[in-house]
Coordinates of C-alpha atoms in Angstrom, one line a residue:
M1 CA 107.7 -31.1 184.5
N2 CA 108.8 -32.1 181.4
L3 CA 112.0 -30.6 180.5
G4 CA 111.7 -27.7 177.7
R5 CA 107.7 -28.4 177.2
D6 CA 106.1 -25.6 179.0
R7 CA 104.6 -24.1 175.7
E8 CA 103.1 -27.3 174.7
F9 CA 101.8 -27.9 178.3
Q10 CA 100.1 -24.6 178.7
Y11 CA 98.5 -25.0 175.4
L12 CA 97.1 -28.7 176.5
N13 CA 95.8 -27.0 179.8
E14 CA 94.0 -23.9 177.5
L15 CA 92.3 -26.3 175.6
Y16 CA 91.4 -28.6 178.7
A17 CA 89.8 -25.1 180.2
Q18 CA 87.6 -24.2 177.2
Q19 CA 84.0 -25.0 177.4
G20 CA 82.8 -28.0 175.3
S21 CA 84.7 -31.1 174.2
R22 CA 88.0 -30.7 171.6
L23 CA 89.9 -33.3 169.6
V24 CA 93.8 -32.6 169.4
V25 CA 96.2 -34.0 167.2
L26 CA 99.6 -34.4 169.3
Y27 CA 102.5 -35.6 167.2
G28 CA 106.4 -35.9 166.6
Q29 CA 109.1 -38.1 166.2
K30 CA 109.7 -41.3 168.0
H31 CA 111.5 -40.6 171.5
I32 CA 110.5 -36.8 171.2
G33 CA 108.5 -36.6 174.7
K34 CA 105.0 -37.1 173.7
T35 CA 104.0 -39.5 176.0
T36 CA 106.0 -37.9 178.8
L37 CA 104.1 -34.6 177.9
V38 CA 100.6 -36.2 178.4
M39 CA 101.4 -38.2 181.3
D40 CA 102.5 -34.7 183.2
F41 CA 99.3 -33.1 181.9
I42 CA 96.9 -35.6 183.0
K43 CA 98.2 -36.2 186.5
D44 CA 95.6 -34.1 188.2
K45 CA 93.1 -35.1 185.9
E46 CA 90.2 -37.4 185.2
H47 CA 91.7 -39.5 182.4
L48 CA 92.0 -43.0 180.2
Y49 CA 94.9 -43.9 178.5
Y50 CA 95.2 -46.7 175.3
L51 CA 98.5 -47.4 173.4
A52 CA 97.4 -48.5 170.2
D53 CA 99.5 -51.4 168.8
E54 CA 99.3 -52.9 165.0
A55 CA 96.4 -55.3 165.0
S56 CA 93.0 -56.0 163.3
Q57 CA 89.8 -54.1 164.3
R58 CA 88.6 -56.9 166.4
Q59 CA 91.9 -57.3 168.1
Q60 CA 92.1 -53.8 168.5
Q61 CA 88.9 -53.5 170.1
Y62 CA 89.3 -56.3 172.5
L63 CA 92.8 -54.6 173.8
M64 CA 91.0 -51.7 174.4
A65 CA 88.2 -52.8 176.2
R66 CA 90.8 -54.7 178.4
Q67 CA 92.4 -51.4 179.1
F68 CA 89.0 -50.1 180.2
Q69 CA 88.5 -52.8 182.5
N70 CA 92.2 -52.3 184.0
C71 CA 90.6 -49.2 184.6
G72 CA 87.6 -50.2 186.6
I73 CA 85.4 -49.5 183.6
S74 CA 82.8 -52.7 182.6
V75 CA 82.6 -53.1 179.1
S76 CA 81.8 -56.5 176.9
P77 CA 85.3 -58.1 175.7
Y78 CA 84.5 -57.3 172.1
P79 CA 82.8 -53.9 171.9
S80 CA 82.5 -51.8 168.9
Y81 CA 83.9 -48.2 169.1
Q82 CA 80.9 -46.8 169.4
E83 CA 80.3 -48.8 172.5
L84 CA 83.7 -48.0 174.1
M85 CA 82.8 -44.3 173.4
D86 CA 79.7 -44.4 175.0
T87 CA 81.1 -46.8 178.1
F88 CA 83.8 -43.8 178.3
A89 CA 80.9 -41.2 178.3
K90 CA 79.3 -42.6 181.1
S91 CA 82.4 -43.1 183.2
C92 CA 83.1 -39.4 183.5
Q93 CA 82.4 -37.6 186.7
T94 CA 84.2 -34.3 185.6
K95 CA 85.6 -33.2 182.3
K96 CA 87.8 -36.4 181.2
V97 CA 90.4 -36.8 179.0
L98 CA 91.1 -39.9 176.6
I99 CA 94.6 -40.2 175.0
I100 CA 95.0 -42.8 172.3
D101 CA 98.6 -43.5 171.7
E102 CA 100.0 -44.3 168.4
F103 CA 96.2 -43.7 167.1
D104 CA 97.4 -44.1 163.1
H105 CA 97.0 -48.0 164.1
L106 CA 93.3 -47.7 164.7
V107 CA 92.6 -44.9 161.6
K108 CA 94.3 -46.9 159.0
A109 CA 91.9 -50.1 159.7
G110 CA 89.1 -48.0 158.6
P111 CA 86.6 -45.3 159.8
D112 CA 84.8 -46.8 162.8
F113 CA 87.1 -45.4 165.4
M114 CA 86.8 -42.0 164.0
D115 CA 83.1 -41.9 163.5
A116 CA 82.5 -43.0 167.1
A117 CA 84.9 -40.1 168.3
C118 CA 83.3 -37.7 166.3
T119 CA 79.8 -39.1 167.8
L120 CA 81.4 -38.5 171.4
L121 CA 82.5 -35.0 170.7
S122 CA 79.1 -34.0 169.0
S123 CA 76.9 -35.6 171.6
E124 CA 74.5 -33.0 173.5
S125 CA 75.2 -34.2 176.7
E126 CA 76.4 -32.0 179.6
K127 CA 79.6 -33.9 179.8
Q128 CA 82.6 -32.6 178.2
F129 CA 85.7 -34.5 177.0
L130 CA 89.1 -33.9 175.8
I131 CA 90.4 -36.4 173.2
I132 CA 94.1 -36.6 172.9
L133 CA 95.4 -38.6 169.7
C134 CA 99.0 -39.1 169.9
C135 CA 101.4 -40.4 166.6
S136 CA 104.9 -40.6 166.3
S137 CA 104.7 -41.0 162.5
V138 CA 105.0 -37.4 161.3
S139 CA 104.6 -38.5 157.6
F140 CA 101.1 -40.1 158.4
V141 CA 99.6 -37.2 160.0
E142 CA 101.0 -34.5 157.4
N143 CA 100.6 -36.6 154.7
Q144 CA 98.2 -39.3 154.9
M145 CA 95.7 -38.6 158.0
V146 CA 93.2 -36.1 156.4
S147 CA 92.5 -38.4 153.3
R148 CA 91.8 -41.5 155.9
M149 CA 90.0 -39.7 158.1
G150 CA 87.8 -37.8 155.3
K151 CA 85.0 -35.7 157.3
A152 CA 85.9 -36.6 160.7
A153 CA 89.1 -34.3 160.4
L154 CA 86.9 -31.7 160.4
S155 CA 86.5 -32.5 164.2
I156 CA 90.0 -31.8 164.9
S157 CA 90.5 -28.8 167.1
A158 CA 94.3 -28.4 166.9
F159 CA 97.5 -29.9 165.9
I160 CA 100.7 -30.0 168.1
K161 CA 103.3 -30.8 166.5
M162 CA 106.3 -31.4 169.0
R163 CA 110.0 -30.7 167.6
D164 CA 113.3 -31.0 169.0
L165 CA 114.0 -29.2 172.0
E166 CA 116.5 -26.3 172.1
F167 CA 120.2 -26.6 172.7
S168 CA 119.4 -24.7 176.1
A169 CA 117.3 -28.0 177.5
L170 CA 119.9 -30.5 176.7
S171 CA 122.5 -27.8 178.4
R172 CA 120.3 -27.9 181.5
A173 CA 120.0 -31.8 181.4
F174 CA 123.5 -32.2 181.4
P175 CA 125.0 -29.5 183.9
N176 CA 128.4 -30.9 184.6
Y177 CA 129.4 -31.2 180.6
T178 CA 131.8 -28.7 179.3
P179 CA 130.1 -26.8 176.6
E180 CA 132.2 -28.6 173.8
E181 CA 130.8 -31.8 175.2
K182 CA 127.5 -30.4 175.5
I183 CA 127.9 -29.3 171.5
A184 CA 128.8 -33.0 170.7
L185 CA 126.0 -34.4 172.8
Y186 CA 123.7 -32.3 170.8
G187 CA 125.3 -33.0 167.6
I188 CA 124.8 -37.0 168.4
L189 CA 121.5 -37.4 169.7
G190 CA 119.9 -33.8 168.7
G191 CA 117.0 -32.4 170.5
V192 CA 115.3 -35.7 171.3
P193 CA 114.8 -35.9 175.1
G194 CA 114.0 -40.0 174.9
L195 CA 117.7 -40.4 173.4
W196 CA 119.2 -38.2 176.1
R197 CA 118.1 -40.7 179.2
H198 CA 120.1 -43.1 177.8
F199 CA 123.5 -40.9 178.7
D200 CA 124.7 -40.7 182.1
P201 CA 125.5 -37.5 183.0
A202 CA 128.3 -38.5 185.6
L203 CA 130.3 -40.0 182.5
T204 CA 132.2 -38.8 179.6
I205 CA 130.9 -38.5 175.9
K206 CA 133.3 -41.2 174.9
Q207 CA 132.4 -43.8 177.8
N208 CA 128.5 -43.0 177.0
I209 CA 129.2 -43.8 173.3
C210 CA 131.0 -46.9 174.0
N211 CA 128.4 -48.3 176.6
Q212 CA 125.3 -46.9 174.9
I213 CA 126.2 -47.0 171.3
L214 CA 129.0 -49.1 170.1
T215 CA 128.3 -52.1 172.4
S216 CA 126.1 -54.4 170.6
G217 CA 122.9 -55.4 172.2
S218 CA 122.6 -51.7 173.9
E219 CA 119.4 -49.9 173.6
L220 CA 121.0 -47.2 171.4
Y221 CA 123.0 -49.7 169.2
I222 CA 119.1 -51.4 168.7
E223 CA 117.9 -48.0 167.8
G224 CA 120.7 -47.2 165.1
E225 CA 120.2 -50.6 163.6
S226 CA 116.2 -49.9 162.9
I227 CA 116.1 -46.3 163.1
V228 CA 115.3 -46.3 159.4
S229 CA 114.4 -49.8 158.6
S230 CA 111.3 -49.4 161.0
A231 CA 110.1 -46.8 158.9
V232 CA 110.7 -47.6 155.1
R233 CA 110.5 -50.8 152.8
E234 CA 113.6 -51.1 150.5
G235 CA 116.0 -50.3 153.4
S236 CA 119.1 -51.4 151.0
V237 CA 118.4 -48.3 148.9
Y238 CA 117.4 -45.7 151.8
Y239 CA 120.8 -47.0 153.4
S240 CA 122.9 -46.4 150.5
I241 CA 121.6 -43.2 149.9
L242 CA 121.7 -42.0 153.9
S243 CA 125.6 -43.5 153.5
A244 CA 126.3 -41.2 150.6
L245 CA 124.6 -38.2 152.6
A246 CA 126.4 -38.9 155.7
G247 CA 129.8 -39.0 153.9
G248 CA 129.3 -35.2 152.7
M249 CA 128.0 -36.6 149.0
D250 CA 125.0 -33.7 149.0
K251 CA 124.2 -33.3 145.1
L252 CA 122.3 -35.9 143.6
G253 CA 125.2 -36.0 140.8
Q254 CA 127.5 -37.3 143.5
I255 CA 125.1 -39.5 145.0
Y256 CA 124.5 -41.1 141.7
E257 CA 127.9 -41.4 141.5
H258 CA 128.2 -43.3 144.4
T259 CA 125.2 -45.8 144.4
G260 CA 124.4 -46.1 140.9
F261 CA 121.1 -45.4 141.3
S262 CA 119.2 -42.9 138.4
R263 CA 118.8 -39.3 139.4
A264 CA 115.0 -39.8 138.9
K265 CA 114.7 -42.7 141.7
I266 CA 117.3 -40.8 144.0
S267 CA 114.9 -37.9 144.0
V268 CA 111.8 -39.8 145.2
Y269 CA 113.7 -42.0 147.6
I270 CA 115.0 -38.7 148.9
K271 CA 111.5 -36.9 148.9
N272 CA 110.6 -40.1 151.2
L273 CA 113.4 -39.5 153.4
M274 CA 112.6 -35.5 153.8
E275 CA 108.8 -36.8 154.5
L276 CA 110.2 -39.0 157.3
E277 CA 112.2 -36.3 158.6
F278 CA 115.3 -38.0 158.0
A279 CA 116.5 -35.8 155.3
E280 CA 116.3 -32.1 154.2
K281 CA 117.1 -30.2 151.1
V282 CA 118.7 -26.8 152.0
F283 CA 118.4 -23.7 150.2
S284 CA 120.4 -20.5 150.2
L285 CA 118.3 -17.0 150.6
D286 CA 117.3 -15.2 147.8
T287 CA 119.9 -12.5 147.6
R288 CA 121.4 -9.9 145.4
G289 CA 124.4 -11.8 144.7
S290 CA 122.2 -15.1 144.0
Q291 CA 124.2 -16.2 141.0
M292 CA 127.1 -16.9 143.4
Q293 CA 125.1 -19.3 145.4
R294 CA 125.2 -23.0 145.4
K295 CA 122.4 -25.0 144.4
G296 CA 120.1 -26.5 147.2
I297 CA 121.9 -29.2 148.3
Y298 CA 121.0 -32.4 150.7
K299 CA 121.5 -33.5 154.1
I300 CA 120.5 -35.6 156.9
S301 CA 118.4 -33.9 159.4
N302 CA 118.0 -36.1 161.8
P303 CA 121.4 -36.1 163.9
F304 CA 121.6 -39.7 165.6
C305 CA 120.9 -41.1 162.0
N306 CA 123.5 -38.9 160.6
F307 CA 126.4 -40.2 163.4
W308 CA 125.0 -44.2 162.8
F309 CA 125.5 -43.6 159.2
R310 CA 128.7 -41.5 159.6
F311 CA 130.3 -43.7 161.8
L312 CA 129.2 -47.0 162.4
Y313 CA 127.1 -48.1 159.0
P314 CA 130.4 -47.7 156.9
N315 CA 132.6 -49.4 159.6
R316 CA 130.6 -52.3 160.9
S317 CA 132.9 -55.3 160.6
M318 CA 135.3 -53.3 162.4
Q319 CA 133.0 -52.4 164.8
E320 CA 132.1 -56.1 165.4
S321 CA 135.6 -57.1 165.7
M322 CA 137.1 -54.3 167.9
S323 CA 136.2 -53.7 171.8
P324 CA 133.9 -50.2 171.6
E325 CA 137.0 -48.4 173.3
A326 CA 139.3 -49.3 170.5
F327 CA 136.6 -48.5 167.4
Y328 CA 136.0 -45.2 169.7
D329 CA 139.6 -44.4 169.1
T330 CA 140.0 -45.5 165.8
Y331 CA 136.9 -44.3 163.9
I332 CA 135.5 -41.4 166.0
K333 CA 137.8 -39.7 168.1
N334 CA 139.5 -37.6 165.3
Y335 CA 136.7 -37.1 163.8
L336 CA 134.2 -35.9 166.3
E337 CA 135.3 -32.0 166.0
D338 CA 134.6 -31.9 162.1
Y339 CA 131.2 -33.7 162.7
C340 CA 130.2 -31.4 165.4
R341 CA 130.9 -28.3 163.2
P342 CA 127.2 -28.1 161.5
C343 CA 125.8 -28.7 165.0
F344 CA 127.5 -25.6 166.2
S345 CA 126.5 -23.9 163.3
K346 CA 122.9 -24.8 164.3
I347 CA 123.1 -23.6 167.8
C348 CA 124.5 -20.1 166.7
Q349 CA 121.6 -20.2 164.4
G350 CA 119.1 -20.5 167.3
Y351 CA 120.9 -17.5 169.5
M352 CA 120.8 -15.3 166.4
Q353 CA 117.0 -16.2 166.0
Q354 CA 116.2 -15.2 169.6
L355 CA 118.5 -12.2 169.3
I356 CA 116.6 -10.8 166.3
M357 CA 113.4 -11.4 168.2
S358 CA 114.1 -9.2 170.9
D359 CA 112.6 -5.5 171.2
D360 CA 115.8 -3.9 170.8
F361 CA 116.9 -5.4 167.8
P362 CA 117.7 -2.2 165.5
F363 CA 115.8 -3.1 162.3
E364 CA 112.6 -5.4 161.4
V365 CA 113.7 -8.7 159.6
D366 CA 111.4 -9.8 156.8
E367 CA 113.4 -13.2 156.2
T368 CA 116.4 -15.3 157.7
G369 CA 118.7 -18.5 156.4
L370 CA 121.8 -18.9 155.4
F371 CA 123.9 -18.6 152.3
D372 CA 125.7 -21.3 151.0
G373 CA 128.0 -19.7 148.4
K374 CA 130.8 -20.4 146.0
E375 CA 133.2 -18.4 147.8
G376 CA 131.9 -18.9 151.4
Y377 CA 129.5 -19.8 153.6
I378 CA 127.4 -17.8 155.7
D379 CA 125.9 -19.6 158.8
F380 CA 123.2 -17.1 159.6
L381 CA 121.6 -14.2 157.5
A382 CA 118.9 -12.1 158.3
M383 CA 117.2 -9.3 155.9
D384 CA 114.8 -6.7 155.8
E385 CA 112.4 -6.6 153.5
D386 CA 114.3 -4.3 151.0
Q387 CA 117.3 -6.2 151.7
E388 CA 118.9 -2.9 152.6
R389 CA 120.0 -4.3 156.3
S390 CA 121.1 -7.4 157.2
V391 CA 123.0 -9.4 159.8
C392 CA 125.5 -12.0 159.1
A393 CA 126.7 -14.5 161.7
F394 CA 130.0 -17.0 160.9
C395 CA 130.9 -19.8 163.2
C396 CA 134.5 -21.1 163.5
Y397 CA 134.7 -24.5 165.3
D398 CA 137.0 -26.1 163.4
K399 CA 140.0 -24.5 165.2
P400 CA 140.2 -22.9 168.8
Y401 CA 140.7 -19.6 167.5
M402 CA 139.1 -17.5 165.0
T403 CA 142.2 -15.7 162.7
Y404 CA 141.7 -12.9 161.1
E405 CA 142.3 -14.7 157.6
F406 CA 138.9 -16.5 158.9
Y407 CA 137.3 -12.9 158.9
E408 CA 138.7 -11.7 155.8
N409 CA 137.0 -14.6 154.3
A410 CA 133.8 -13.8 155.6
L411 CA 133.7 -10.7 154.2
R412 CA 134.7 -11.8 150.9
T413 CA 131.5 -14.0 151.3
I414 CA 129.4 -10.9 152.3
A415 CA 130.5 -9.0 149.3
S416 CA 129.7 -12.1 147.0
A417 CA 126.2 -12.4 148.4
K418 CA 125.7 -8.6 148.2
V419 CA 124.4 -8.0 150.9
P420 CA 125.1 -4.9 153.6
R421 CA 127.6 -5.4 156.2
D422 CA 125.1 -3.7 159.1
L423 CA 126.0 -6.3 161.7
I424 CA 128.5 -9.0 161.6
Y425 CA 128.5 -11.5 164.3
L426 CA 131.6 -13.8 164.8
F427 CA 131.5 -17.1 166.8
A428 CA 134.5 -18.8 168.1
R429 CA 135.3 -21.8 170.3
D430 CA 138.1 -20.1 172.4
G431 CA 138.6 -16.9 171.2
F432 CA 140.0 -14.5 168.3
D433 CA 143.3 -13.6 167.2
E434 CA 144.4 -10.1 168.3
K435 CA 144.2 -8.4 165.0
I436 CA 140.3 -9.2 165.1
C437 CA 139.9 -7.9 168.6
L438 CA 141.1 -4.9 167.2
E439 CA 139.0 -4.7 164.2
A440 CA 136.0 -5.4 166.7
K441 CA 137.3 -2.2 169.0
V442 CA 137.5 0.1 166.0
K443 CA 134.2 -1.1 164.5
E444 CA 131.0 -1.1 166.5
N445 CA 129.3 -3.3 164.0
I446 CA 131.2 -6.2 164.7
T447 CA 130.0 -8.6 167.7
L448 CA 132.7 -11.4 169.0
L449 CA 131.3 -14.5 171.2
T450 CA 133.3 -17.3 172.3
I451 CA 131.8 -20.3 173.9
Q452 CA 132.0 -19.0 177.4
D453 CA 130.4 -16.0 176.6
W454 CA 127.1 -17.7 175.6
L455 CA 127.0 -21.5 176.2
S456 CA 128.1 -21.5 179.9

């Protein structure tokens, strides 16, 4: 079974079990596990799989015909899409699954493929089909597909977006790693299982980074070089903006000062990066203390892209002239802990989301998010509809033990946000100083959690 994809697997089976034919769009970023999922799904089902590559329509039909022939289905060398669909229908003995991987290459060439697929779905034949259209271009599916398809889009029965796997899935995939190593790995590769497979669980984080990312010609090195350029034109502009974001320049003014591009140009290119899911704009929840918020800031949302532009892109000259081990010790080792801090916060946020969804949570939550204030940061904030009750969570990862000074700053941040102190969760790496522990014993609204408490 595909690790961490039980929900998607079950949903595909439910669609397959329904009466009648169905068309499903399954999409998500590259390496997220789409093909692995559908291959697991079709193991016990009659099926035909075709991976579409960039090609003219005639070449596409020729290649698809070859795949039909490879699967024992006789068809002419240059069939129309309608002929291909008719031949596929005749080949079915039971309900059959047709998977078209990277289907956007077919749709972009013209309407013929979708017209033929719709004709197949609407045929009055007793035979039934499940067509799964897979795509690695999230931007295409969410921003272009419907206009490209026209009325054919009405034939789509369901959309399944495959998102990053949760930290718990990575934890199961690397059972022998310490919690700190798992956090570092999640900060580097994110929840993308296709990237995890390049790391050997028997090796240390340093060894894996040196072997798989810092060694020229390794798969993840090549992936890093092309991660953005394969999706955009004008790479020089995007690379400059991403380098600024990775360096902590999260405001338009800062990016302007660094790149020299106009604010209008930066806004357009960041919007494109957001559509491609390389970047995001982070907003604080609107609290009664909204005047103390920082305005929305920009961040790189793709962990591997962030790692590449944080450590390799600005130091490529040294990376080429040093051994991987020497480069790691000089440019990564002493900065990895600081780099992992946002990842630790994200993992804590996931923990809190699960907590507030539990049946025994003391109040009904209306909205969740964070608070990025002028006087401090609340890693996770959840409030009821009237903002009369709240839960606040704070994460401390840059030091092994959370100090009472950190706790006092957290209280000041809560006050500046003007939210209640109903529940306060404090997350630390290894523990808390004695004064915080005493405070938690006296005040029942404070919960203390270390990595060992909830990540082991």
